[in-house]
Amino acid sequence: MREILIVGGGYAGFYTAWGLEKKLRPGEARVTVVDPRPYMTYQPFLPEVAAGSVEARHAVVSLRRHLSGTRLIAGTVTGIRAADRTVTVHPVRGNAYELRYDILVVTAGAVTRTFPIPGLVRQAIGLKHVEEAVAVRDRLMTAFDQAASLPPGPERRKLLTVTFVGGGFSGVEGFGELLSLATSMLRSYPELTADDLSFHLVEARDRILPEVSDKPGAWVVRQLERRGAHVHLNTQLLSAEGGHVVLSDGEEYDSTLIVWTAGNASNPVVHNHTDLPVDERGLLLVRADLRVGTDGGPLPDVWAAGDDASVPDLASPVPGARTVPNAQHAVRQGRLLARNLVADLRGKRVRNYRHSSLGVVATLGLGRGIFQYKGIVIKGFPAWLMHRGYHVLAVPSWERKIRVLAVWLTAALTGRDLVSLASVQHPRDAFVASGHTQGVDRTKEGSTA
């Protein structure tokens, strides 16, 4: 029985394994997925998780529940050697070890791209994982609680100042949703006013949302500014030391919450720790049929898809174009990869990947959105409904669709659940504090019990 090893359980990896479970015959091959997380994150829901519109657990899909016939290894692949068909696995607990394979599928996914900006790593938080989205929400709500007990002044202003760096889809959606959340929370805090809020979106280019055309992008900027936001175009973050933001346009201010969404970088294992061919961006060179290699010849039994794969875009009129790293491509590449793997195992013909864009849709906060398909542009509430409709259909499994719909319907009747659970990130603090208060050495007590 051949061993199919899938590196990464994100979009492309999950859909590849899911498809293989449905298509492989008993005993035809064994599928193994290596990923440090026990779930696939449905990233389009992260802005709504940050805004409290989607429950965090509903934005992820359990690998064990939906890949019941797949061997799952909780760990990270830190090295790939196609020459001897082995990978190095560093498990969540324990020592690293070598794992052999017959067929390799690389779907490791991208990582957040950062720059050596003073204070960035210490002060900022990303928006790529569900844990980060939950932390963003809780930090904003905690800031409201703290600001309400302070008199007007610099400290209150800093607590209620939010900065997003990066004007792509993730940044703009997260920014719009968090602005919507903050505005709605003011009704519960009579001590605070809209003038206390200060939201900044920083983008190095001269426009936001590069996936849409110029006019819809400019409309989004105007819409955000009408809601009180500050949009800084052609601007870079120079420093974030101690929460003091310094921008290249000369503006400086203090900000408690800094969210970094300025793009992705290739996974380190693909970029630095493999003998597989990569391009100048550190992405795997992939043929149209999703085999790793060039048109001159593929590497035997090595396939790739998703954000770390440089796949020819056969639907583009531009010669040499590659598919952009987004969910539309990752999901469809994963599905095709499962079909091609089964076809190759059975000696049948594999198919090339070709997908024409279905358009782009973004949420800008509760009841606000934008959609574009070629020359068709829809704005406002209808686009927001389209955003929710598309993603509830796209999230894997009926179980997740039902859970998300139930939360949305409940929120429509009762409103968002505006409660911070920031203390969950430090669950032992109350226990330790109670021990100090009572003068009990709990470490000693536990050791003699």
Short mmCIF file of C-alpha atoms in Angstrom, two decimals:
data_model
loop_
_atom_site.label_atom_id
_atom_site.label_comp_id
_atom_site.label_asym_id
_atom_site.label_seq_id
_atom_site.Cartn_x
_atom_site.Cartn_y
_atom_site.Cartn_z
CA MET A 1 0.00 0.00 0.00
CA ARG A 2 1.51 3.32 -1.07
CA GLU A 3 2.05 6.10 1.47
CA ILE A 4 0.67 9.52 0.47
CA LEU A 5 2.11 12.20 2.74
CA ILE A 6 0.40 15.61 2.83
CA VAL A 7 2.44 18.43 4.37
CA GLY A 8 -0.06 20.90 5.86
CA GLY A 9 -3.75 20.65 6.72
CA GLY A 10 -4.93 24.05 5.47
CA TYR A 11 -7.29 24.67 2.55
CA ALA A 12 -5.42 22.72 -0.13
CA GLY A 13 -4.23 19.98 2.21
CA PHE A 14 -7.62 19.43 3.81
CA TYR A 15 -9.49 19.29 0.50
CA THR A 16 -6.87 16.95 -0.97
CA ALA A 17 -7.17 14.53 1.96
CA TRP A 18 -10.97 14.87 2.04
CA GLY A 19 -11.17 14.05 -1.66
CA LEU A 20 -8.80 11.10 -1.35
CA GLU A 21 -10.91 9.58 1.42
CA LYS A 22 -13.91 9.63 -0.90
CA LYS A 23 -12.10 8.32 -4.00
CA LEU A 24 -9.50 5.78 -2.87
CA ARG A 25 -10.40 2.12 -2.79
CA PRO A 26 -9.78 0.14 0.40
CA GLY A 27 -6.09 -0.78 0.61
CA GLU A 28 -5.15 1.34 -2.42
CA ALA A 29 -3.10 3.89 -0.44
CA ARG A 30 -2.67 5.30 3.05
CA VAL A 31 -2.98 9.05 3.53
CA THR A 32 -1.07 10.92 6.24
CA VAL A 33 -1.49 14.64 7.04
CA VAL A 34 1.13 16.46 9.13
CA ASP A 35 0.02 19.74 10.69
CA PRO A 36 0.61 21.30 14.13
CA ARG A 37 -3.03 22.34 14.45
CA PRO A 38 -5.91 19.86 14.78
CA TYR A 39 -8.12 21.90 12.46
CA MET A 40 -8.34 23.75 9.18
CA THR A 41 -9.05 27.47 9.58
CA TYR A 42 -11.68 28.99 7.29
CA GLN A 43 -9.84 32.30 6.99
CA PRO A 44 -12.60 34.37 5.33
CA PHE A 45 -14.49 34.15 8.65
CA LEU A 46 -11.63 35.59 10.74
CA PRO A 47 -12.73 39.24 10.36
CA GLU A 48 -16.18 38.26 11.62
CA VAL A 49 -14.64 36.25 14.46
CA ALA A 50 -12.75 39.41 15.44
CA ALA A 51 -16.03 41.32 15.36
CA GLY A 52 -17.98 38.74 17.35
CA SER A 53 -20.27 37.85 14.42
CA VAL A 54 -18.97 34.27 14.09
CA GLU A 55 -18.11 31.97 16.99
CA ALA A 56 -14.41 31.09 16.93
CA ARG A 57 -14.95 27.31 16.89
CA HIS A 58 -17.28 27.64 13.91
CA ALA A 59 -14.49 29.21 11.82
CA VAL A 60 -12.41 26.04 12.01
CA VAL A 61 -13.01 22.51 10.73
CA SER A 62 -11.84 19.58 12.85
CA LEU A 63 -9.42 17.37 10.94
CA ARG A 64 -10.17 14.27 13.02
CA ARG A 65 -13.92 14.62 12.64
CA HIS A 66 -13.87 15.02 8.86
CA LEU A 67 -10.75 12.99 7.98
CA SER A 68 -11.61 9.88 9.95
CA GLY A 69 -9.79 7.58 7.52
CA THR A 70 -6.58 9.63 7.43
CA ARG A 71 -3.58 9.27 9.73
CA LEU A 72 -3.02 12.64 11.42
CA ILE A 73 0.31 13.68 12.94
CA ALA A 74 0.37 16.73 15.21
CA GLY A 75 3.64 18.30 14.22
CA THR A 76 5.54 20.47 11.76
CA VAL A 77 7.56 19.34 8.76
CA THR A 78 10.92 21.11 9.09
CA GLY A 79 12.73 19.53 6.15
CA ILE A 80 11.90 17.84 2.84
CA ARG A 81 14.37 15.67 0.91
CA ALA A 82 12.81 14.46 -2.30
CA ALA A 83 16.09 12.76 -3.24
CA ASP A 84 15.53 10.01 -0.66
CA ARG A 85 11.77 10.49 -0.20
CA THR A 86 11.86 11.53 3.44
CA VAL A 87 10.69 14.47 5.51
CA THR A 88 11.73 15.58 8.97
CA VAL A 89 8.78 15.85 11.36
CA HIS A 90 9.02 17.86 14.56
CA PRO A 91 6.05 16.75 16.68
CA VAL A 92 4.26 19.07 19.06
CA ARG A 93 5.78 16.99 21.87
CA GLY A 94 8.86 14.80 21.60
CA ASN A 95 11.93 14.64 19.39
CA ALA A 96 12.12 15.13 15.64
CA TYR A 97 12.13 12.04 13.44
CA GLU A 98 12.28 11.01 9.78
CA LEU A 99 9.16 9.94 7.90
CA ARG A 100 9.27 8.16 4.55
CA TYR A 101 6.71 8.52 1.78
CA ASP A 102 5.90 7.17 -1.68
CA ILE A 103 3.93 10.22 -2.85
CA LEU A 104 4.46 13.72 -1.46
CA VAL A 105 1.88 16.53 -1.48
CA VAL A 106 3.18 19.92 -0.32
CA THR A 107 0.39 22.21 0.89
CA ALA A 108 2.25 23.85 3.77
CA GLY A 109 0.57 27.23 3.32
CA ALA A 110 2.04 30.71 3.62
CA VAL A 111 3.13 32.52 6.76
CA THR A 112 2.67 36.16 7.74
CA ARG A 113 5.27 38.39 6.10
CA THR A 114 6.97 40.81 8.48
CA PHE A 115 9.68 43.45 8.20
CA PRO A 116 12.39 44.64 10.64
CA ILE A 117 10.32 47.55 11.94
CA PRO A 118 11.17 48.65 15.51
CA GLY A 119 8.55 47.37 17.96
CA LEU A 120 6.54 45.44 15.34
CA VAL A 121 7.08 41.91 16.63
CA ARG A 122 6.58 42.96 20.26
CA GLN A 123 3.49 45.16 19.78
CA ALA A 124 1.55 43.87 16.76
CA ILE A 125 -0.70 40.87 16.24
CA GLY A 126 -1.58 39.11 12.99
CA LEU A 127 -4.95 38.07 11.57
CA LYS A 128 -4.14 34.73 9.94
CA HIS A 129 -5.21 32.29 12.66
CA VAL A 130 -8.38 31.99 14.72
CA GLU A 131 -6.43 32.52 17.95
CA GLU A 132 -5.31 35.90 16.64
CA ALA A 133 -8.83 36.92 15.65
CA VAL A 134 -10.13 36.05 19.13
CA ALA A 135 -7.30 38.00 20.75
CA VAL A 136 -8.03 41.06 18.58
CA ARG A 137 -11.69 41.01 19.63
CA ASP A 138 -10.91 40.53 23.32
CA ARG A 139 -8.24 43.24 23.35
CA LEU A 140 -10.64 45.77 21.85
CA MET A 141 -13.39 44.89 24.33
CA THR A 142 -10.97 44.98 27.26
CA ALA A 143 -9.74 48.37 26.05
CA PHE A 144 -13.34 49.66 26.15
CA ASP A 145 -13.78 48.46 29.74
CA GLN A 146 -10.54 50.12 30.82
CA ALA A 147 -11.15 53.34 28.89
CA ALA A 148 -14.63 53.77 30.41
CA SER A 149 -13.08 54.05 33.88
CA LEU A 150 -10.58 56.72 32.82
CA PRO A 151 -11.12 60.47 32.37
CA PRO A 152 -10.71 61.94 28.87
CA GLY A 153 -7.03 62.21 28.04
CA PRO A 154 -4.04 60.55 26.34
CA GLU A 155 -4.40 57.18 28.10
CA ARG A 156 -8.07 56.81 27.15
CA ARG A 157 -7.25 57.89 23.61
CA LYS A 158 -4.47 55.30 23.32
CA LEU A 159 -6.74 52.50 24.53
CA LEU A 160 -9.34 53.33 21.88
CA THR A 161 -6.88 53.78 18.99
CA VAL A 162 -6.67 50.87 16.56
CA THR A 163 -4.14 50.54 13.73
CA PHE A 164 -4.31 48.07 10.84
CA VAL A 165 -1.26 47.82 8.60
CA GLY A 166 -2.04 46.35 5.18
CA GLY A 167 -4.85 47.22 2.78
CA GLY A 168 -5.49 43.87 1.17
CA PHE A 169 -8.66 41.85 1.70
CA SER A 170 -7.69 40.57 5.12
CA GLY A 171 -6.75 44.02 6.39
CA VAL A 172 -9.71 45.91 4.95
CA GLU A 173 -12.27 43.30 6.05
CA GLY A 174 -10.79 43.08 9.54
CA PHE A 175 -10.59 46.86 9.79
CA GLY A 176 -14.17 47.39 8.62
CA GLU A 177 -15.57 44.70 10.91
CA LEU A 178 -13.69 45.97 13.98
CA LEU A 179 -14.78 49.55 13.24
CA SER A 180 -18.37 48.31 13.06
CA LEU A 181 -17.95 46.45 16.37
CA ALA A 182 -16.43 49.48 18.13
CA THR A 183 -19.17 51.80 16.89
CA SER A 184 -21.91 49.44 18.08
CA MET A 185 -20.23 49.03 21.48
CA LEU A 186 -20.51 52.76 22.19
CA ARG A 187 -24.21 52.25 22.96
CA SER A 188 -23.19 50.15 25.98
CA TYR A 189 -20.63 52.68 27.22
CA PRO A 190 -22.28 56.02 27.99
CA GLU A 191 -18.92 57.26 29.33
CA LEU A 192 -17.47 57.13 25.81
CA THR A 193 -18.29 58.92 22.55
CA ALA A 194 -17.43 58.45 18.89
CA ASP A 195 -14.79 61.19 19.27
CA ASP A 196 -12.86 58.88 21.61
CA LEU A 197 -12.41 56.30 18.82
CA SER A 198 -9.48 56.55 16.42
CA PHE A 199 -9.12 53.92 13.68
CA HIS A 200 -6.17 54.02 11.25
CA LEU A 201 -5.67 51.90 8.11
CA VAL A 202 -2.10 52.10 6.75
CA GLU A 203 -1.28 50.97 3.19
CA ALA A 204 2.08 51.34 1.41
CA ARG A 205 0.50 51.50 -2.06
CA ASP A 206 -1.67 54.26 -3.50
CA ARG A 207 -4.85 52.16 -3.18
CA ILE A 208 -6.46 49.41 -1.14
CA LEU A 209 -8.05 46.13 -2.27
CA PRO A 210 -5.86 45.46 -5.33
CA GLU A 211 -8.23 42.65 -6.36
CA VAL A 212 -10.93 45.19 -7.30
CA SER A 213 -10.65 47.99 -9.87
CA ASP A 214 -9.79 51.60 -9.04
CA LYS A 215 -13.28 53.09 -8.65
CA PRO A 216 -14.66 50.45 -6.25
CA GLY A 217 -11.42 50.68 -4.26
CA ALA A 218 -11.76 54.45 -3.99
CA TRP A 219 -15.40 54.02 -2.91
CA VAL A 220 -14.31 51.75 -0.07
CA VAL A 221 -11.85 54.42 1.14
CA ARG A 222 -14.55 57.09 1.10
CA GLN A 223 -16.98 54.78 2.86
CA LEU A 224 -14.50 54.05 5.65
CA GLU A 225 -13.63 57.72 6.05
CA ARG A 226 -17.31 58.68 6.33
CA ARG A 227 -17.48 56.27 9.27
CA GLY A 228 -14.68 58.18 11.01
CA ALA A 229 -11.68 56.11 9.93
CA HIS A 230 -8.30 57.50 8.86
CA VAL A 231 -6.95 55.84 5.69
CA HIS A 232 -3.23 56.46 5.06
CA LEU A 233 -2.27 55.62 1.45
CA ASN A 234 1.31 55.65 0.13
CA THR A 235 2.31 55.33 3.78
CA GLN A 236 4.54 52.89 5.66
CA LEU A 237 4.84 52.01 9.32
CA LEU A 238 8.27 53.20 10.51
CA SER A 239 8.07 52.29 14.20
CA ALA A 240 5.71 50.83 16.79
CA GLU A 241 7.97 50.95 19.85
CA GLY A 242 5.94 50.90 23.06
CA GLY A 243 2.72 51.28 21.06
CA HIS A 244 3.85 54.66 19.70
CA VAL A 245 3.09 54.52 15.97
CA VAL A 246 5.28 56.52 13.59
CA LEU A 247 4.14 56.70 9.95
CA SER A 248 6.09 57.77 6.89
CA ASP A 249 3.52 60.51 6.14
CA GLY A 250 4.70 62.32 9.30
CA GLU A 251 1.83 61.34 11.58
CA GLU A 252 2.55 59.96 15.07
CA TYR A 253 0.13 58.68 17.72
CA ASP A 254 -0.21 56.05 20.47
CA SER A 255 -2.14 52.86 19.72
CA THR A 256 -2.86 49.94 22.05
CA LEU A 257 -4.04 47.58 19.29
CA ILE A 258 -1.85 47.17 16.18
CA VAL A 259 -2.90 44.51 13.66
CA TRP A 260 -0.43 43.48 10.94
CA THR A 261 -2.00 42.21 7.69
CA ALA A 262 0.67 43.30 5.19
CA GLY A 263 0.81 40.15 3.08
CA ASN A 264 2.18 36.64 3.18
CA ALA A 265 5.54 34.96 2.69
CA SER A 266 6.35 31.44 1.57
CA ASN A 267 6.59 28.81 4.28
CA PRO A 268 10.17 28.48 5.61
CA VAL A 269 10.27 24.74 4.97
CA VAL A 270 9.57 25.38 1.28
CA HIS A 271 11.79 28.41 0.97
CA ASN A 272 14.83 27.20 2.93
CA HIS A 273 14.66 23.52 3.87
CA THR A 274 13.91 21.48 0.78
CA ASP A 275 15.63 20.24 -2.37
CA LEU A 276 12.47 20.89 -4.41
CA PRO A 277 12.68 23.58 -7.14
CA VAL A 278 11.49 27.06 -6.13
CA ASP A 279 11.15 30.36 -7.98
CA GLU A 280 12.55 33.78 -7.07
CA ARG A 281 9.75 34.32 -4.54
CA GLY A 282 10.51 31.07 -2.74
CA LEU A 283 7.39 29.32 -4.12
CA LEU A 284 7.43 25.79 -5.48
CA LEU A 285 7.62 25.53 -9.25
CA VAL A 286 4.46 23.66 -10.19
CA ARG A 287 3.11 22.56 -13.55
CA ALA A 288 -0.47 23.07 -14.65
CA ASP A 289 -1.32 19.49 -13.62
CA LEU A 290 -0.08 20.35 -10.07
CA ARG A 291 3.04 18.19 -10.28
CA VAL A 292 6.16 19.87 -8.89
CA GLY A 293 8.61 20.64 -11.70
CA THR A 294 8.72 22.47 -15.03
CA ASP A 295 7.14 21.87 -18.40
CA GLY A 296 10.38 20.10 -19.30
CA GLY A 297 9.65 17.41 -16.78
CA PRO A 298 8.04 16.83 -13.40
CA LEU A 299 9.64 15.42 -10.27
CA PRO A 300 8.39 11.87 -9.77
CA ASP A 301 5.58 11.54 -7.22
CA VAL A 302 5.76 15.12 -5.89
CA TRP A 303 2.72 17.40 -6.06
CA ALA A 304 1.83 20.80 -4.61
CA ALA A 305 -1.04 23.28 -4.33
CA GLY A 306 -2.15 26.33 -2.39
CA ASP A 307 -0.30 29.44 -1.28
CA ASP A 308 3.19 27.91 -1.55
CA ALA A 309 2.69 26.70 -5.11
CA SER A 310 3.43 28.80 -8.18
CA VAL A 311 0.78 27.35 -10.51
CA PRO A 312 0.28 28.54 -14.12
CA ASP A 313 -2.95 30.50 -14.50
CA LEU A 314 -4.38 29.00 -17.68
CA ALA A 315 -7.50 31.20 -17.41
CA SER A 316 -5.47 34.43 -17.57
CA PRO A 317 -4.88 36.19 -20.89
CA VAL A 318 -1.46 37.31 -19.64
CA PRO A 319 1.34 34.99 -20.84
CA GLY A 320 3.21 33.38 -17.96
CA ALA A 321 0.65 34.45 -15.33
CA ARG A 322 0.48 32.45 -12.09
CA THR A 323 -2.55 31.90 -9.87
CA VAL A 324 -2.91 34.33 -6.97
CA PRO A 325 -2.75 32.89 -3.42
CA ASN A 326 -6.37 32.97 -2.32
CA ALA A 327 -9.04 30.60 -1.01
CA GLN A 328 -10.77 30.20 -4.38
CA HIS A 329 -7.67 28.66 -5.93
CA ALA A 330 -6.52 26.68 -2.87
CA VAL A 331 -9.87 24.89 -2.50
CA ARG A 332 -10.19 24.05 -6.18
CA GLN A 333 -6.56 23.01 -6.50
CA GLY A 334 -7.00 20.67 -3.53
CA ARG A 335 -10.06 19.07 -5.11
CA LEU A 336 -8.31 18.59 -8.46
CA LEU A 337 -5.18 17.31 -6.74
CA ALA A 338 -7.17 14.51 -5.09
CA ARG A 339 -8.62 13.51 -8.48
CA ASN A 340 -5.21 13.66 -10.18
CA LEU A 341 -3.54 11.59 -7.46
CA VAL A 342 -6.14 8.84 -7.82
CA ALA A 343 -5.93 9.00 -11.61
CA ASP A 344 -2.13 8.73 -11.49
CA LEU A 345 -2.29 5.76 -9.09
CA ARG A 346 -4.55 3.96 -11.55
CA GLY A 347 -2.52 4.85 -14.64
CA LYS A 348 -5.10 7.25 -16.02
CA ARG A 349 -4.68 10.75 -17.48
CA VAL A 350 -4.38 13.69 -15.10
CA ARG A 351 -6.00 17.06 -15.78
CA ASN A 352 -4.59 20.58 -15.81
CA TYR A 353 -5.82 23.15 -13.32
CA ARG A 354 -7.91 25.92 -14.83
CA HIS A 355 -10.25 28.20 -12.92
CA SER A 356 -11.81 31.51 -13.92
CA SER A 357 -12.46 33.91 -11.05
CA LEU A 358 -15.97 33.98 -9.63
CA GLY A 359 -15.45 37.62 -8.67
CA VAL A 360 -14.42 39.11 -5.34
CA VAL A 361 -16.60 40.00 -2.38
CA ALA A 362 -15.64 41.67 0.89
CA THR A 363 -17.38 42.61 4.11
CA LEU A 364 -16.80 46.13 5.41
CA GLY A 365 -18.69 45.69 8.66
CA LEU A 366 -22.19 44.64 9.66
CA GLY A 367 -24.56 45.39 6.76
CA ARG A 368 -21.82 46.77 4.49
CA GLY A 369 -19.87 45.13 1.68
CA ILE A 370 -18.60 45.29 -1.88
CA PHE A 371 -18.72 42.77 -4.73
CA GLN A 372 -17.13 42.91 -8.17
CA TYR A 373 -17.27 40.49 -11.08
CA LYS A 374 -15.56 41.92 -14.14
CA GLY A 375 -17.46 45.18 -14.79
CA ILE A 376 -20.32 44.44 -12.39
CA VAL A 377 -20.00 46.21 -9.02
CA ILE A 378 -22.48 45.85 -6.14
CA LYS A 379 -22.09 47.91 -2.98
CA GLY A 380 -23.58 48.17 0.48
CA PHE A 381 -26.15 45.85 2.03
CA PRO A 382 -26.77 43.62 -1.05
CA ALA A 383 -23.01 42.96 -1.33
CA TRP A 384 -22.85 42.14 2.38
CA LEU A 385 -25.67 39.59 1.94
CA MET A 386 -23.79 38.11 -1.02
CA HIS A 387 -20.66 37.86 1.12
CA ARG A 388 -22.48 35.94 3.83
CA GLY A 389 -24.34 33.76 1.35
CA TYR A 390 -21.20 32.81 -0.56
CA HIS A 391 -19.14 31.94 2.50
CA VAL A 392 -21.82 29.94 4.29
CA LEU A 393 -22.03 27.83 1.12
CA ALA A 394 -18.23 27.62 0.81
CA VAL A 395 -17.35 26.61 4.38
CA PRO A 396 -16.81 22.83 4.44
CA SER A 397 -19.47 20.45 5.78
CA TRP A 398 -23.16 20.90 6.53
CA GLU A 399 -22.41 20.79 10.23
CA ARG A 400 -20.37 24.03 10.00
CA LYS A 401 -22.90 25.72 7.69
CA ILE A 402 -25.72 25.07 10.17
CA ARG A 403 -23.71 26.32 13.15
CA VAL A 404 -22.70 29.56 11.41
CA LEU A 405 -26.25 30.21 10.17
CA ALA A 406 -27.62 29.65 13.68
CA VAL A 407 -25.24 32.23 15.16
CA TRP A 408 -26.11 34.77 12.44
CA LEU A 409 -29.86 34.28 12.93
CA THR A 410 -29.51 34.60 16.70
CA ALA A 411 -27.46 37.78 16.33
CA ALA A 412 -30.09 39.23 13.98
CA LEU A 413 -32.65 38.88 16.77
CA THR A 414 -30.58 39.60 19.87
CA GLY A 415 -27.49 41.45 18.63
CA ARG A 416 -23.83 40.51 18.92
CA ASP A 417 -22.53 38.92 22.11
CA LEU A 418 -20.22 41.69 23.37
CA VAL A 419 -18.26 39.94 26.12
CA SER A 420 -14.49 39.86 26.44
CA LEU A 421 -12.87 36.59 27.47
CA ALA A 422 -9.32 37.92 27.43
CA SER A 423 -8.62 36.16 30.74
CA VAL A 424 -8.89 32.83 28.88
CA GLN A 425 -5.41 33.54 27.50
CA HIS A 426 -4.08 33.37 31.09
CA PRO A 427 -6.34 30.75 32.74
CA ARG A 428 -4.21 30.17 35.86
CA ASP A 429 -3.96 33.81 36.97
CA ALA A 430 -7.03 33.67 39.23
CA PHE A 431 -5.95 30.35 40.74
CA VAL A 432 -2.43 31.59 41.46
CA ALA A 433 -3.74 34.88 42.87
CA SER A 434 -6.09 33.06 45.24
CA GLY A 435 -3.19 30.99 46.50
CA HIS A 436 -1.11 34.10 47.22
CA THR A 437 -4.06 35.75 48.95
CA GLN A 438 -4.53 32.77 51.28
CA GLY A 439 -0.79 32.38 51.87
CA VAL A 440 -0.72 28.87 50.36
CA ASP A 441 2.29 27.51 48.52
CA ARG A 442 0.30 25.50 45.97
CA THR A 443 3.40 23.97 44.41
CA LYS A 444 4.48 22.52 47.74
CA GLU A 445 0.94 21.57 48.64
CA GLY A 446 0.48 19.71 45.38
CA SER A 447 3.75 17.84 45.77
CA THR A 448 2.79 16.47 49.22
CA ALA A 449 -0.82 15.67 48.43
#
